[in-house]
mmCIF file of C-alpha atoms and ligand atoms in Angstrom:
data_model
loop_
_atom_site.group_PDB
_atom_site.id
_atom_site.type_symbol
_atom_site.label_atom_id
_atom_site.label_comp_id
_atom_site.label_asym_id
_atom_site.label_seq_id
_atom_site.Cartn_x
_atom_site.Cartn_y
_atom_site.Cartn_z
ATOM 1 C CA UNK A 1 133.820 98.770 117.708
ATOM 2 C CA UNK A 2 134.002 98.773 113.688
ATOM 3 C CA UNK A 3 133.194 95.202 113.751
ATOM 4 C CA UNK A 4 130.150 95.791 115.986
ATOM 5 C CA UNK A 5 128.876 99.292 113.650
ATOM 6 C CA UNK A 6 129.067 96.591 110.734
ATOM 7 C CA UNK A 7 127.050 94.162 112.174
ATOM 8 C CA UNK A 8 124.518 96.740 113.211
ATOM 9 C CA UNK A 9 124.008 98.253 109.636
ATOM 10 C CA UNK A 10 123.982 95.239 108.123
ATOM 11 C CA UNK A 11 121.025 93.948 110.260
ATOM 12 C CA UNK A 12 119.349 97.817 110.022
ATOM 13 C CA UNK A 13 119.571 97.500 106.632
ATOM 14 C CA UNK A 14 117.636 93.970 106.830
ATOM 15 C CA UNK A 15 114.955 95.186 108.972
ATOM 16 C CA UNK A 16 114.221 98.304 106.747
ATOM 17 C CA UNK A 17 114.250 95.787 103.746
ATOM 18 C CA UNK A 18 111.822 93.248 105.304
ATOM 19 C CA UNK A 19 109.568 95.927 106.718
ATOM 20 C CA UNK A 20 109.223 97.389 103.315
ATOM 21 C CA UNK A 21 108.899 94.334 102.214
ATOM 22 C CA UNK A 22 105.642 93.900 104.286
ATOM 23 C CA UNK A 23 104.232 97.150 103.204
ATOM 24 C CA UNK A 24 104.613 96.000 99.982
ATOM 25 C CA UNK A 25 103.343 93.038 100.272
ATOM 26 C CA UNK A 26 100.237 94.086 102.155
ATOM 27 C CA UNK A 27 99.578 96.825 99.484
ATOM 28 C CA UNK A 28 99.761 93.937 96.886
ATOM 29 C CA UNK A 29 97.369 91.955 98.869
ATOM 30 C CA UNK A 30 94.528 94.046 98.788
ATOM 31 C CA UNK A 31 95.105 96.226 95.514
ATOM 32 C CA UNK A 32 95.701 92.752 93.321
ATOM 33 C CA UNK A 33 93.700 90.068 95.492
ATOM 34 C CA UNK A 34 91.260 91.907 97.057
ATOM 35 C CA UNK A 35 89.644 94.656 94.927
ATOM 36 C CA UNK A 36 91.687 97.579 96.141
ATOM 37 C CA UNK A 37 91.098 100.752 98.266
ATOM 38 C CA UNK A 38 87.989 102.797 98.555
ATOM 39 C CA UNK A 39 86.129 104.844 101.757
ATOM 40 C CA UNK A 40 82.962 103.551 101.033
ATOM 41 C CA UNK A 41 81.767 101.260 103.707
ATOM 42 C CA UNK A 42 82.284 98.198 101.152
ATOM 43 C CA UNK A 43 85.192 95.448 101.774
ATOM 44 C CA UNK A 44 87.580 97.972 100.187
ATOM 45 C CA UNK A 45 87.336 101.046 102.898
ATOM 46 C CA UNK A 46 88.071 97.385 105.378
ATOM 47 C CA UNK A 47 90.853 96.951 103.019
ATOM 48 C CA UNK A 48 92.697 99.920 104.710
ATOM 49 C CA UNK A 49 92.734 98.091 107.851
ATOM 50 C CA UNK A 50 95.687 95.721 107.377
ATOM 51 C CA UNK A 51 97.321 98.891 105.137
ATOM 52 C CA UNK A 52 97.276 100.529 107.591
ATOM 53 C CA UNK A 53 98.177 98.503 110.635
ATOM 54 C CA UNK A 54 101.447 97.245 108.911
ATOM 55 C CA UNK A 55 102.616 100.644 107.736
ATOM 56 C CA UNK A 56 101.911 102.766 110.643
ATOM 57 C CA UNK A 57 101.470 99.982 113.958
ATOM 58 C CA UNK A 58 104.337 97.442 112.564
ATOM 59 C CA UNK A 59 106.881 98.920 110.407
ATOM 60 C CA UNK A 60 106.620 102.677 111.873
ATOM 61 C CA UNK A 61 106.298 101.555 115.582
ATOM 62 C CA UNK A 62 109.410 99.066 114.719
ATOM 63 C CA UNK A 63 111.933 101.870 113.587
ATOM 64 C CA UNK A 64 110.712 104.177 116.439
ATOM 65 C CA UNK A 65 111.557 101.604 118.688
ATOM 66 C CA UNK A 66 115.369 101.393 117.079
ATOM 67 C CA UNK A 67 115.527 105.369 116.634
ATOM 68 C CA UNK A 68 117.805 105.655 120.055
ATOM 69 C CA UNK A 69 119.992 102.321 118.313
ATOM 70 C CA UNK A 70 121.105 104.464 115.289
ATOM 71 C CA UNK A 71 124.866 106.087 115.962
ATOM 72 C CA UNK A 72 124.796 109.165 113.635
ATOM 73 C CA UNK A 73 121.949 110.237 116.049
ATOM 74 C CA UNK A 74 124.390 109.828 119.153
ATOM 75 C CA UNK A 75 125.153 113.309 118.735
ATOM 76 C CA UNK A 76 122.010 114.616 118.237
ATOM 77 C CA UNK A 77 120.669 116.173 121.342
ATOM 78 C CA UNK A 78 118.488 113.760 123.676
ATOM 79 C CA UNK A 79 115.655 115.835 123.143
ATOM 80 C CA UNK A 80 115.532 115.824 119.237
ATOM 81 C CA UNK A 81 115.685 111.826 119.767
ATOM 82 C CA UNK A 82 112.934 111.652 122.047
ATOM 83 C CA UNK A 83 110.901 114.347 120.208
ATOM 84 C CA UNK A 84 111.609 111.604 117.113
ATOM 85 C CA UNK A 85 110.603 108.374 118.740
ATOM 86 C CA UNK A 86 107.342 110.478 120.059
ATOM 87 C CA UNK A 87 106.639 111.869 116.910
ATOM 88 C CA UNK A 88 107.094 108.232 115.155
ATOM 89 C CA UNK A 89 104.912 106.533 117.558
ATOM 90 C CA UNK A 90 102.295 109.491 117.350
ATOM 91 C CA UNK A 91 101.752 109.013 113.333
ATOM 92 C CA UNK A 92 101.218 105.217 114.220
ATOM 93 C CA UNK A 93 98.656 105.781 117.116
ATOM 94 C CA UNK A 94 96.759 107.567 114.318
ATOM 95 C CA UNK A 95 97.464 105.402 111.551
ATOM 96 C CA UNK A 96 96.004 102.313 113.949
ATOM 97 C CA UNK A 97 92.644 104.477 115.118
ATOM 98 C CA UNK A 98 91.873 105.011 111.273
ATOM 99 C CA UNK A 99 92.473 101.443 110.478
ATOM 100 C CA UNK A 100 90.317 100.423 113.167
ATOM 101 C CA UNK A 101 87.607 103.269 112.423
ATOM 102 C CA UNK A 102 87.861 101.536 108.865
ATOM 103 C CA UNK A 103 86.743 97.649 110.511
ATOM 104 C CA UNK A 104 84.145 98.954 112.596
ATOM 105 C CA UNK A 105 82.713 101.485 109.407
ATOM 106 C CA UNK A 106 82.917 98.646 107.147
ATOM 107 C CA UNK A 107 81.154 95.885 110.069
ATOM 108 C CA UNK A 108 78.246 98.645 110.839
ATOM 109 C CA UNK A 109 77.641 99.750 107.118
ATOM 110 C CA UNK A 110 77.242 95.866 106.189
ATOM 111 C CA UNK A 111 75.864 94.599 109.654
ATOM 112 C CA UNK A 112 78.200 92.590 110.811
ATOM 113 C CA UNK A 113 78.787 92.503 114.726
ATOM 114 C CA UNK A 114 81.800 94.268 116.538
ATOM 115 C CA UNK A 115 84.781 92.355 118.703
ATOM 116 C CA UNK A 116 83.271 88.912 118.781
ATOM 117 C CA UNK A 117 86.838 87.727 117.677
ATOM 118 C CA UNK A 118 90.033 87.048 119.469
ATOM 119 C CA UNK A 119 91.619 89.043 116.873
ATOM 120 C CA UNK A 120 88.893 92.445 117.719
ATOM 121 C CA UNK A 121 89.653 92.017 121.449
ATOM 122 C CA UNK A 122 93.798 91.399 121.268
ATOM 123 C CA UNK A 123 93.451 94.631 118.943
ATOM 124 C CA UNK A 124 91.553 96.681 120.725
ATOM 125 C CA UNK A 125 93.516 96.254 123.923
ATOM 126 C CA UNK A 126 96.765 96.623 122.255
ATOM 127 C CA UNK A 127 95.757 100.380 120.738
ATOM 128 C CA UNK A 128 94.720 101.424 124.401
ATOM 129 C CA UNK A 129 97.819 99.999 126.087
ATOM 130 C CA UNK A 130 99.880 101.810 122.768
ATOM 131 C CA UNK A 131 98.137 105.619 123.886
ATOM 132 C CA UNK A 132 98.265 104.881 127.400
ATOM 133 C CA UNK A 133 102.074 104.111 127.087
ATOM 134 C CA UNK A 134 102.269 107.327 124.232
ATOM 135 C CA UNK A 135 100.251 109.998 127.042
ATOM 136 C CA UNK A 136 102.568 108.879 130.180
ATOM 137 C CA UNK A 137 105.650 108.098 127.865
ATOM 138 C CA UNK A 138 105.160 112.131 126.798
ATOM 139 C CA UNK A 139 104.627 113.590 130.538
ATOM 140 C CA UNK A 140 107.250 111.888 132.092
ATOM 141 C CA UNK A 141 110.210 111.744 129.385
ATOM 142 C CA UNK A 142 109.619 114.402 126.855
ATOM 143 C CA UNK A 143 107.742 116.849 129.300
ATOM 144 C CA UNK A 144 110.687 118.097 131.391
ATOM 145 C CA UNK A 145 108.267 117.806 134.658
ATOM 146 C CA UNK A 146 108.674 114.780 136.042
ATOM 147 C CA UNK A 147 112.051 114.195 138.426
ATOM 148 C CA UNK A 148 114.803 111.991 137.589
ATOM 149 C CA UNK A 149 114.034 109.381 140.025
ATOM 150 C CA UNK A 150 110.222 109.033 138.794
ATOM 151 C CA UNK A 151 111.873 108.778 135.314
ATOM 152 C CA UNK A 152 114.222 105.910 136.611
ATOM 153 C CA UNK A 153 111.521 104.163 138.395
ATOM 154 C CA UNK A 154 109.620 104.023 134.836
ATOM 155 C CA UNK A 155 111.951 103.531 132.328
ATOM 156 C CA UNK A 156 112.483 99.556 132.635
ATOM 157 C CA UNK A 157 108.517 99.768 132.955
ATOM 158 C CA UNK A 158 108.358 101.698 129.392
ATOM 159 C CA UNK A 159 110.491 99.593 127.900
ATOM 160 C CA UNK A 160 109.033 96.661 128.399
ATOM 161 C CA UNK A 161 105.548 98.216 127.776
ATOM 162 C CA UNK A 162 106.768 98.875 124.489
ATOM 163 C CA UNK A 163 108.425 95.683 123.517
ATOM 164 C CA UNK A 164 105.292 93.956 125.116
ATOM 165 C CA UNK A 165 103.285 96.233 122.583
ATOM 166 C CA UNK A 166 105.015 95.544 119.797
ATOM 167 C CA UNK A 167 105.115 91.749 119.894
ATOM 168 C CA UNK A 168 101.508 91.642 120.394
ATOM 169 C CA UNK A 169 100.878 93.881 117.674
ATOM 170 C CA UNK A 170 102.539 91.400 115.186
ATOM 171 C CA UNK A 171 100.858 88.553 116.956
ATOM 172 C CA UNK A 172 97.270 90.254 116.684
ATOM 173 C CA UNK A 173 98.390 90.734 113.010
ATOM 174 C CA UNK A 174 99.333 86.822 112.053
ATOM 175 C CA UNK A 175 95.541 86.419 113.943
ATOM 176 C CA UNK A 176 94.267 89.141 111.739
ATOM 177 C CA UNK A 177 95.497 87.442 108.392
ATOM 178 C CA UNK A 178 94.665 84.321 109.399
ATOM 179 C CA UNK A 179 91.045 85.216 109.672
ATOM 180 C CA UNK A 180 90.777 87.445 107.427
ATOM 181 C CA UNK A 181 91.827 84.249 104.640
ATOM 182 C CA UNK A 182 89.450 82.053 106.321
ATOM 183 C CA UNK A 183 86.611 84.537 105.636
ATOM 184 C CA UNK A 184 87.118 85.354 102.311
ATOM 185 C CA UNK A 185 89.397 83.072 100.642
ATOM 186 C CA UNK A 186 87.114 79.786 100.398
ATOM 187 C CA UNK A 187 89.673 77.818 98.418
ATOM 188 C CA UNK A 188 92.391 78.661 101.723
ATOM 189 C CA UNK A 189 92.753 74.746 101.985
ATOM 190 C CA UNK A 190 93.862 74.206 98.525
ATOM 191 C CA UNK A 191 97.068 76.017 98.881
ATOM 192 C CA UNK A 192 96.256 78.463 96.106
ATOM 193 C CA UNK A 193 98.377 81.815 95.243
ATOM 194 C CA UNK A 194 96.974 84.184 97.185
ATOM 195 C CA UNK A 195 97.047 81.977 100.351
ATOM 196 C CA UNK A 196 101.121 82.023 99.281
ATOM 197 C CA UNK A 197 101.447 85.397 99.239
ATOM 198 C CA UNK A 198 99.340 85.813 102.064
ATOM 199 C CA UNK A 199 101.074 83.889 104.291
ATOM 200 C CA UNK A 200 104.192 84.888 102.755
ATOM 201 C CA UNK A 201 103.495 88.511 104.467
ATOM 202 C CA UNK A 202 102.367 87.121 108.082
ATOM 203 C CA UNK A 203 106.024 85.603 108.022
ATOM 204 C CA UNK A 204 107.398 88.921 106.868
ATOM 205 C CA UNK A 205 105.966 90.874 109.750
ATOM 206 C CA UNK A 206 107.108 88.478 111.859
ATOM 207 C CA UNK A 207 110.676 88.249 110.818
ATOM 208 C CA UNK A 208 110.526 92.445 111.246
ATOM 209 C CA UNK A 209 109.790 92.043 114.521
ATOM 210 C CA UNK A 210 112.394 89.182 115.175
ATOM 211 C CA UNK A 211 114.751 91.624 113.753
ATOM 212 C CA UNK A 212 113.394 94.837 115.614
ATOM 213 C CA UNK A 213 113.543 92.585 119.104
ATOM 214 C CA UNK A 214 117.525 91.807 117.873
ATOM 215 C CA UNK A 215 118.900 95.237 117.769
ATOM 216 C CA UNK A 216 116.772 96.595 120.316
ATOM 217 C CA UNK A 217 118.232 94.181 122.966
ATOM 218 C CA UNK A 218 121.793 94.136 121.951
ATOM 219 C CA UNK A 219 123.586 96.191 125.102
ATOM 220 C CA UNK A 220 126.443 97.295 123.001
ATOM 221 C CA UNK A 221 124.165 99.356 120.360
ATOM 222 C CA UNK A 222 122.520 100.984 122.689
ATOM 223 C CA UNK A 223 123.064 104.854 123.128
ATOM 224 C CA UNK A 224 125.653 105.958 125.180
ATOM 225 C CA UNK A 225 124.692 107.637 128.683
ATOM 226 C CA UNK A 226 124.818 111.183 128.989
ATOM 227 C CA UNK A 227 125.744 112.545 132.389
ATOM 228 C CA UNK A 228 122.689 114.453 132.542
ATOM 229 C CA UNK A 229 119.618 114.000 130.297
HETATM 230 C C1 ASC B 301 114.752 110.149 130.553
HETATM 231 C C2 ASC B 301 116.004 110.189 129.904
HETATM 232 C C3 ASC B 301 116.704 109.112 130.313
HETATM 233 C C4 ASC B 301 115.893 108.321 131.253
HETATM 234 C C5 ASC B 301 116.567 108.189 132.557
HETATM 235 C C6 ASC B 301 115.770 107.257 133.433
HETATM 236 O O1 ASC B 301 113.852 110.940 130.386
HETATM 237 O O2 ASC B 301 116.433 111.090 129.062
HETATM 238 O O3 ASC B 301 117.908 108.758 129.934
HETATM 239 O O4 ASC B 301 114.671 109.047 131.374
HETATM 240 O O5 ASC B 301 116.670 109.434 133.185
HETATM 241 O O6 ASC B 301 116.642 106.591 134.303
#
């Protein structure tokens, strides 16, 4: 049991490092490469987009996912933990509707046109599926409406909404950089330091995940059952 606790906070640990990491990294990115931050309708107010998307739809939405994982919370109440991973994934549901409101701000103010890409129409569907699953996730868990056996039918259903979410949200990300350097870095081809760095983040998000998707799907970290929740 010790030996399994260790192995958990060691990877924890890694996954909180890395997913810094990427919010680091993606605050670099546009505050060194790319001009910085502004609400303007300009390229910087689009500069909050990828902020935005890693800190609140990647690295928040990763350690709600794990909340349930962490031990010390075993013997919190099920309702705090719930009320947690809610409140978690409610701050990134916002955080992704103002990084999208800063694309489509920045596309109308310089007249560029809206979800031609693979990238726009990945994203857009992965924010509706992320509220849908955040409105029914809050009537049927955290409400305390909904009877037990509705809640068992759509639990596996949740969580595999969520893990489905997730890992297209970090795919629709490595899209979202990739474009993003084709469009405005015209020496991409010619390996030059900011396509490093660049790239360097797409394969930190996606190590995060790999990480998040590890600890999530271990059986023996995962809370234990109460008789009645
Ligand atoms: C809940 C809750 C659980 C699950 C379970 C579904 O709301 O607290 O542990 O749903 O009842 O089988």
């Amino acid at each position: 049991a010790m030996d399994g606790y260790r192995g958990f906070l060691g990877l924890l640990v890694s996954a909180l490092l890395v997913g810094f990491l990427s919010v680091i990294f993606v605050l670099v990115w546009v505050l060194h490469y790319r001009g910085g931050l502004a609400w303007d309708g300009s390229l910087l107010e689009f500069n909050w987009h990828p902020v935005l998307v890693v800190t609140g739809f990647v690295f928040i939405q990763g350690i709600a996912i794990i909340v349930y994982r962490l031990p010390w919370t075993w013997k919190c109440s099920k309702l705090l933990m719930k009320s947690i991973h809610a409140g978690l994934n409610t701050v990134a549901a916002i955080l992704a509707i103002i990084s999208l409101v800063a694309a489509f701000d920045f596309h109308n103010t310089l007249q560029i046109r809206n979800m031609y890409s693979l990238h726009s129409w990945v994203g857009l569907i992965v924010v509706i599926l992320y509220f849908l699953q955040l409105v029914l996730g809050f009537l049927v868990f955290l409400l305390p409406f909904a009877p037990p056996s509705l809640r068992a039918f759509l639990m596996p259903i949740h969580v595999y909404s969520g893990l489905f979410i997730f890992g297209t949200v970090i795919a629709t990300v490595l899209t979202g950089v990739t474009e993003k350097l084709i469009f405005s870095l015209s020496t991409y081809s010619t390996l030059p330091p900011e396509g490093v760095f660049t790239n360097t983040l797409g394969l930190l998000v996606l190590v995060f995940g790999a990480l998040i998707f590890w600890i999530v799907t271990r059986p023996q970290w995962k809370r234990p059952q109460e008789t009645n929740s």
